[in-house]
Amino acid sequence: MPYNLENRLVVGVASSAVFDLHESDEVFRRDGEAQYRKYQEEHLNDPLDKGIAFSFIRRLLSLNDLGEDPINDPLVEVILLSRNDPDTGMRVMKSIAHHGLGITRAIFMQGKAPHEYIPALNISLFLSANADDVRAAIAAGLPAGRVLDSAIVDDPNDSGLRIAFDFDGVLADDESESVMHSTNDLKMFHANEVKKNNQPLGPGPLKEFFMRVASIQSCEEAKRKADPSYKNRLRVSLVTARNAPSHERALNTLKSWGVMPNDAFFLGGIDKMKVLAVMKPHLFFDDQSGHLAGAATVAPSVHIPFGIKNLTP
């Protein structure tokens, strides 16, 4: 029987998202591919250090214990998608084993962007530090985000997983952002949202990922009901520049999808960094670089280069 990915939360990761590759990349840029190969061979058994998304991936995989058969039928699958060839990629696989990450499936494509395989693997989120690969994936209509150099949140005494999302251009499309972008008038933006209050926005790049995460939350809630002593680990937050009255359309859109976050922050221009510094999410997704500049100083951050805000300088 083939291994079916359709009913799982599948995340694709480049090694650059999970591990710190600054030293390896410097060898490649400075000395070329031949010396890079030699360097990787010489350091084959030296585990790579943890990268920005490491804690997120480790905690996400830990939720497999919510399923009836975590080994053979996991709720979450993480697949490595790498630009390395199989030989130079061996160090990454050894590092995965060293750190105890439950990643066993991988695609190695020598020097080639692997994003075209995202649909084939039912991936609802692809994380990479390679800006070109992420932009190419988004341009192809695929769910991808660029992991930024940012603060790492990884308290070993904290078993929770906190994920924070911007709304427009991330979960939903950029229809509303386009109004604000073209008019630069907050009153017109709010008027448009009130007028279309009951018209759900279209899906953004991470809608499907959000839906899959919500299904994991349902499994966790079922476990809590069966075992009242169990404390939920997964918490999802909406952190958006929207505020009243435009908040209603965002909530109505999520309701139309049959999902709802645990928390919603409608900040209306308040710096998101202030909220994220308290929340300490293990990953925060936003489509606007301006918001991420501050956010990245307090939380692991991912840029979703989608929509009108990413078409102009």
Coordinates of C-alpha atoms in Angstrom, one line a residue:
M1 CA 0.0 0.0 0.0
P2 CA 1.4 3.5 -0.9
Y3 CA 1.9 6.0 1.9
N4 CA -0.9 8.5 1.7
L5 CA -0.3 12.1 2.5
E6 CA -3.7 13.5 1.7
N7 CA -5.1 13.5 5.3
R8 CA -2.0 14.8 7.0
L9 CA -0.5 18.1 7.8
V10 CA 2.5 18.1 5.6
V11 CA 5.3 20.7 5.9
G12 CA 8.2 21.0 3.5
V13 CA 11.5 22.4 4.8
A14 CA 14.7 23.4 3.3
S15 CA 17.8 22.7 5.4
S16 CA 18.3 26.5 5.6
A17 CA 15.1 26.8 7.6
V18 CA 15.9 24.2 10.2
F19 CA 19.6 24.5 10.6
D20 CA 22.2 27.2 10.8
L21 CA 24.0 27.0 7.4
H22 CA 25.9 30.3 7.5
E23 CA 29.3 28.7 7.7
S24 CA 28.6 26.1 4.9
D25 CA 27.1 28.8 2.7
E26 CA 30.1 31.0 3.2
V27 CA 32.4 28.2 2.0
F28 CA 30.3 27.7 -1.1
R29 CA 30.2 31.4 -2.0
R30 CA 33.9 31.9 -1.3
D31 CA 35.5 28.8 -2.6
G32 CA 33.0 27.2 -5.0
E33 CA 31.2 23.8 -5.2
A34 CA 34.3 21.6 -5.2
Q35 CA 35.5 23.0 -1.9
Y36 CA 32.0 23.0 -0.5
R37 CA 31.8 19.3 -1.2
K38 CA 35.1 18.7 0.5
Y39 CA 34.0 20.8 3.5
Q40 CA 30.8 18.8 3.9
E41 CA 32.6 15.5 3.6
E42 CA 35.2 16.6 6.2
H43 CA 32.4 17.7 8.6
L44 CA 30.0 14.8 7.8
N45 CA 29.7 13.8 11.4
D46 CA 29.6 17.3 12.8
P47 CA 25.9 18.0 13.6
L48 CA 24.6 21.3 12.2
D49 CA 23.4 23.9 14.8
K50 CA 19.7 24.6 15.2
G51 CA 18.3 27.2 12.9
I52 CA 15.3 29.6 13.1
A53 CA 12.5 27.1 12.4
F54 CA 14.0 24.2 14.4
S55 CA 11.9 24.7 17.5
F56 CA 8.7 25.1 15.4
I57 CA 9.4 21.9 13.5
R58 CA 10.3 19.9 16.6
R59 CA 7.2 21.0 18.5
L60 CA 5.0 20.4 15.4
L61 CA 6.2 16.9 15.1
S62 CA 5.7 16.3 18.8
L63 CA 2.0 16.6 18.2
N64 CA 2.0 13.2 16.5
D65 CA 1.4 11.7 19.9
L66 CA -2.2 12.9 19.6
G67 CA -2.8 10.2 16.9
E68 CA -3.7 6.6 17.5
D69 CA -0.6 5.3 15.6
P70 CA 2.1 8.1 15.6
I71 CA 4.7 5.9 13.9
N72 CA 2.7 4.4 11.0
D73 CA -0.1 6.9 10.7
P74 CA 1.2 10.3 11.9
L75 CA -0.9 13.4 11.9
V76 CA 2.1 15.6 10.9
E77 CA 4.7 14.8 8.2
V78 CA 7.7 17.0 7.6
I79 CA 9.7 16.4 4.4
L80 CA 13.1 17.8 3.6
L81 CA 13.3 19.6 0.2
S82 CA 16.9 20.4 -0.5
R83 CA 19.0 22.0 -3.2
N84 CA 21.9 19.7 -2.2
D85 CA 22.6 16.6 -4.1
P86 CA 22.2 13.3 -2.2
D87 CA 25.9 13.2 -1.3
T88 CA 26.3 16.6 0.2
G89 CA 22.9 16.3 1.8
M90 CA 24.1 13.4 3.9
R91 CA 25.3 15.8 6.6
V92 CA 21.8 17.3 6.9
M93 CA 20.2 13.9 7.3
K94 CA 22.8 13.0 10.0
S95 CA 22.0 16.3 11.7
I96 CA 18.3 15.5 11.7
A97 CA 19.0 12.1 13.3
H98 CA 21.4 13.7 15.8
H99 CA 18.8 16.2 17.0
G100 CA 16.1 13.5 17.1
L101 CA 13.8 15.1 14.6
G102 CA 11.2 12.8 13.1
I103 CA 12.1 13.6 9.5
T104 CA 12.7 10.5 7.3
R105 CA 11.6 11.6 3.9
A106 CA 13.7 13.9 1.7
I107 CA 14.1 15.2 -1.8
F108 CA 17.6 16.3 -3.0
M109 CA 17.9 18.3 -6.2
Q110 CA 21.4 19.4 -7.1
G111 CA 21.3 23.2 -7.5
K112 CA 17.6 23.2 -8.5
A113 CA 14.7 24.7 -6.7
P114 CA 12.4 21.9 -5.4
H115 CA 9.2 23.8 -5.1
E116 CA 7.6 22.2 -8.1
Y117 CA 7.1 19.1 -6.0
I118 CA 5.0 20.8 -3.4
P119 CA 1.6 19.8 -4.9
A120 CA 2.8 16.2 -5.4
L121 CA 3.6 15.9 -1.7
N122 CA 0.4 17.6 -0.5
I123 CA 2.6 20.2 1.2
S124 CA 0.6 23.1 2.8
L125 CA 3.7 25.0 3.9
F126 CA 7.2 25.2 2.5
L127 CA 9.8 27.0 4.6
S128 CA 13.2 28.1 3.2
A129 CA 15.7 30.9 3.8
N130 CA 16.3 31.1 0.1
A131 CA 14.3 34.3 -1.1
D132 CA 14.4 33.3 -4.8
D133 CA 13.0 29.8 -4.1
V134 CA 10.2 31.2 -2.0
R135 CA 9.2 33.9 -4.5
A136 CA 9.2 31.4 -7.3
A137 CA 6.9 29.1 -5.2
I138 CA 4.5 32.0 -4.4
A139 CA 4.5 33.1 -8.0
A140 CA 3.4 29.6 -8.9
G141 CA 0.5 29.8 -6.5
L142 CA 2.2 27.6 -3.9
P143 CA 2.3 28.0 -0.1
A144 CA 5.8 29.2 0.8
G145 CA 7.5 31.5 3.3
R146 CA 11.0 32.8 3.7
V147 CA 12.5 32.2 7.2
L148 CA 14.2 35.4 8.2
D149 CA 17.3 35.9 10.4
S150 CA 15.4 36.5 13.7
A151 CA 15.2 35.8 17.4
I152 CA 14.9 32.1 18.4
V153 CA 12.2 31.1 20.9
D154 CA 13.0 27.7 22.4
D155 CA 12.4 27.2 26.1
P156 CA 13.1 23.5 26.8
N157 CA 10.7 23.7 29.8
D158 CA 7.9 24.8 27.6
S159 CA 6.1 22.1 25.7
G160 CA 3.7 24.4 23.9
L161 CA 3.6 25.4 20.2
R162 CA 2.4 28.9 19.5
I163 CA 1.8 30.0 15.9
A164 CA 0.9 33.6 14.9
F165 CA -0.5 34.7 11.6
D166 CA -1.1 38.1 10.0
F167 CA -4.4 37.9 8.1
D168 CA -4.4 39.8 4.8
G169 CA -1.9 38.5 2.3
V170 CA -1.2 35.5 4.5
L171 CA -4.4 33.6 5.4
A172 CA -6.7 35.7 3.1
D173 CA -5.9 37.2 -0.3
D174 CA -4.9 40.8 -0.9
E175 CA -8.3 42.1 -2.0
S176 CA -8.6 44.4 1.0
E177 CA -4.9 45.4 1.1
S178 CA -5.3 46.5 -2.5
V179 CA -8.0 49.0 -1.6
M180 CA -5.7 50.4 1.1
H181 CA -2.7 50.4 -1.2
S182 CA -4.5 52.2 -4.0
T183 CA -6.3 54.8 -1.9
N184 CA -4.0 55.2 1.1
D185 CA -7.2 56.2 2.9
L186 CA -8.1 54.3 6.1
K187 CA -11.6 55.6 6.0
M188 CA -12.2 54.2 2.5
F189 CA -10.6 50.9 3.6
H190 CA -13.0 50.6 6.5
A191 CA -16.0 51.6 4.4
N192 CA -15.1 48.9 1.9
E193 CA -14.8 46.3 4.6
V194 CA -18.1 47.3 6.2
K195 CA -19.9 47.2 2.8
K196 CA -18.5 43.7 2.2
N197 CA -18.7 42.5 5.8
N198 CA -20.5 39.3 4.9
Q199 CA -18.5 38.6 1.7
P200 CA -15.6 36.2 2.7
L201 CA -12.3 37.0 1.3
G202 CA -10.5 34.6 -1.0
P203 CA -7.8 32.2 0.3
G204 CA -4.3 33.4 0.8
P205 CA -1.1 31.3 0.6
L206 CA -1.5 29.8 4.0
K207 CA -5.2 29.1 4.2
E208 CA -4.7 25.4 3.8
F209 CA -2.0 25.3 6.4
F210 CA -4.2 27.1 8.8
M211 CA -7.0 24.6 8.1
R212 CA -4.7 21.6 8.7
V213 CA -3.4 23.1 11.9
A214 CA -7.1 23.6 13.0
S215 CA -7.6 19.9 12.4
I216 CA -4.7 19.1 14.8
Q217 CA -6.3 21.3 17.3
S218 CA -9.6 19.3 17.0
C219 CA -7.6 16.1 17.8
E220 CA -6.1 17.8 20.8
E221 CA -9.4 19.1 22.1
A222 CA -10.8 15.5 21.8
K223 CA -7.9 14.3 23.9
R224 CA -8.5 17.0 26.5
K225 CA -12.2 16.0 26.8
A226 CA -11.2 12.3 27.2
D227 CA -8.5 13.2 29.7
P228 CA -9.4 16.3 31.7
S229 CA -5.8 16.4 33.2
Y230 CA -4.4 17.0 29.7
K231 CA -3.3 20.6 28.9
N232 CA -3.5 21.8 25.3
R233 CA -0.1 22.6 23.7
L234 CA -1.1 24.1 20.4
R235 CA -2.2 27.7 20.3
V236 CA -3.0 29.8 17.2
S237 CA -3.2 33.6 17.2
L238 CA -4.2 36.2 14.7
V239 CA -2.1 39.3 14.8
T240 CA -3.3 41.9 12.3
A241 CA -3.2 45.7 11.7
R242 CA -7.0 45.6 11.2
N243 CA -9.2 47.1 13.8
A244 CA -12.9 47.8 14.2
P245 CA -15.0 47.9 12.2
S246 CA -12.9 46.0 9.6
H247 CA -12.3 43.2 12.1
E248 CA -15.7 41.7 11.4
R249 CA -14.9 40.8 7.8
A250 CA -11.8 38.9 8.9
L251 CA -13.7 37.0 11.5
N252 CA -16.6 36.3 9.1
T253 CA -14.1 35.0 6.5
L254 CA -12.6 32.6 9.0
K255 CA -16.1 31.4 10.1
S256 CA -17.0 30.7 6.5
W257 CA -14.0 28.4 6.4
G258 CA -15.1 26.7 9.6
V259 CA -12.1 27.7 11.6
M260 CA -11.2 30.3 14.3
P261 CA -7.9 31.2 16.1
N262 CA -7.6 30.9 19.9
D263 CA -6.6 34.6 20.1
A264 CA -7.1 37.6 17.9
F265 CA -5.2 40.9 18.1
F266 CA -6.8 43.7 16.1
L267 CA -4.0 46.3 16.6
G268 CA -5.0 49.2 14.3
G269 CA -1.4 50.4 13.8
I270 CA 0.1 49.3 17.1
D271 CA 3.5 47.8 16.6
K272 CA 3.1 44.0 16.4
M273 CA 6.4 43.6 18.0
K274 CA 5.0 44.6 21.4
V275 CA 2.4 41.9 21.3
L276 CA 4.8 39.2 19.9
A277 CA 7.3 40.0 22.6
V278 CA 4.8 38.9 25.2
M279 CA 3.3 36.0 23.2
K280 CA 6.6 34.5 22.2
P281 CA 5.3 32.5 19.2
H282 CA 7.5 29.8 17.7
L283 CA 6.8 31.2 14.3
F284 CA 5.1 34.4 13.1
F285 CA 3.9 34.8 9.5
D286 CA 3.4 38.2 7.8
D287 CA 3.4 39.5 4.2
Q288 CA 4.8 42.9 5.0
S289 CA 8.5 43.4 5.5
G290 CA 7.9 46.6 7.5
H291 CA 6.0 44.6 10.1
L292 CA 8.6 41.9 10.2
A293 CA 11.5 44.2 10.8
G294 CA 10.5 44.7 14.4
A295 CA 8.8 41.3 14.8
A296 CA 12.0 39.4 13.9
T297 CA 13.8 41.0 16.8
V298 CA 11.5 39.1 19.3
A299 CA 10.2 36.0 17.5
P300 CA 11.1 33.6 14.7
S301 CA 9.6 35.3 11.7
V302 CA 8.6 34.2 8.1
H303 CA 7.9 36.5 5.2
I304 CA 5.1 35.5 2.8
P305 CA 6.0 37.5 -0.4
F306 CA 2.5 37.5 -1.7
G307 CA 0.1 40.2 -3.0
I308 CA 0.1 43.9 -3.7
K309 CA 2.5 44.8 -0.9
N310 CA 5.2 42.7 -2.5
L311 CA 4.8 43.9 -6.1
T312 CA 6.2 47.3 -5.6
P313 CA 9.5 48.5 -4.0

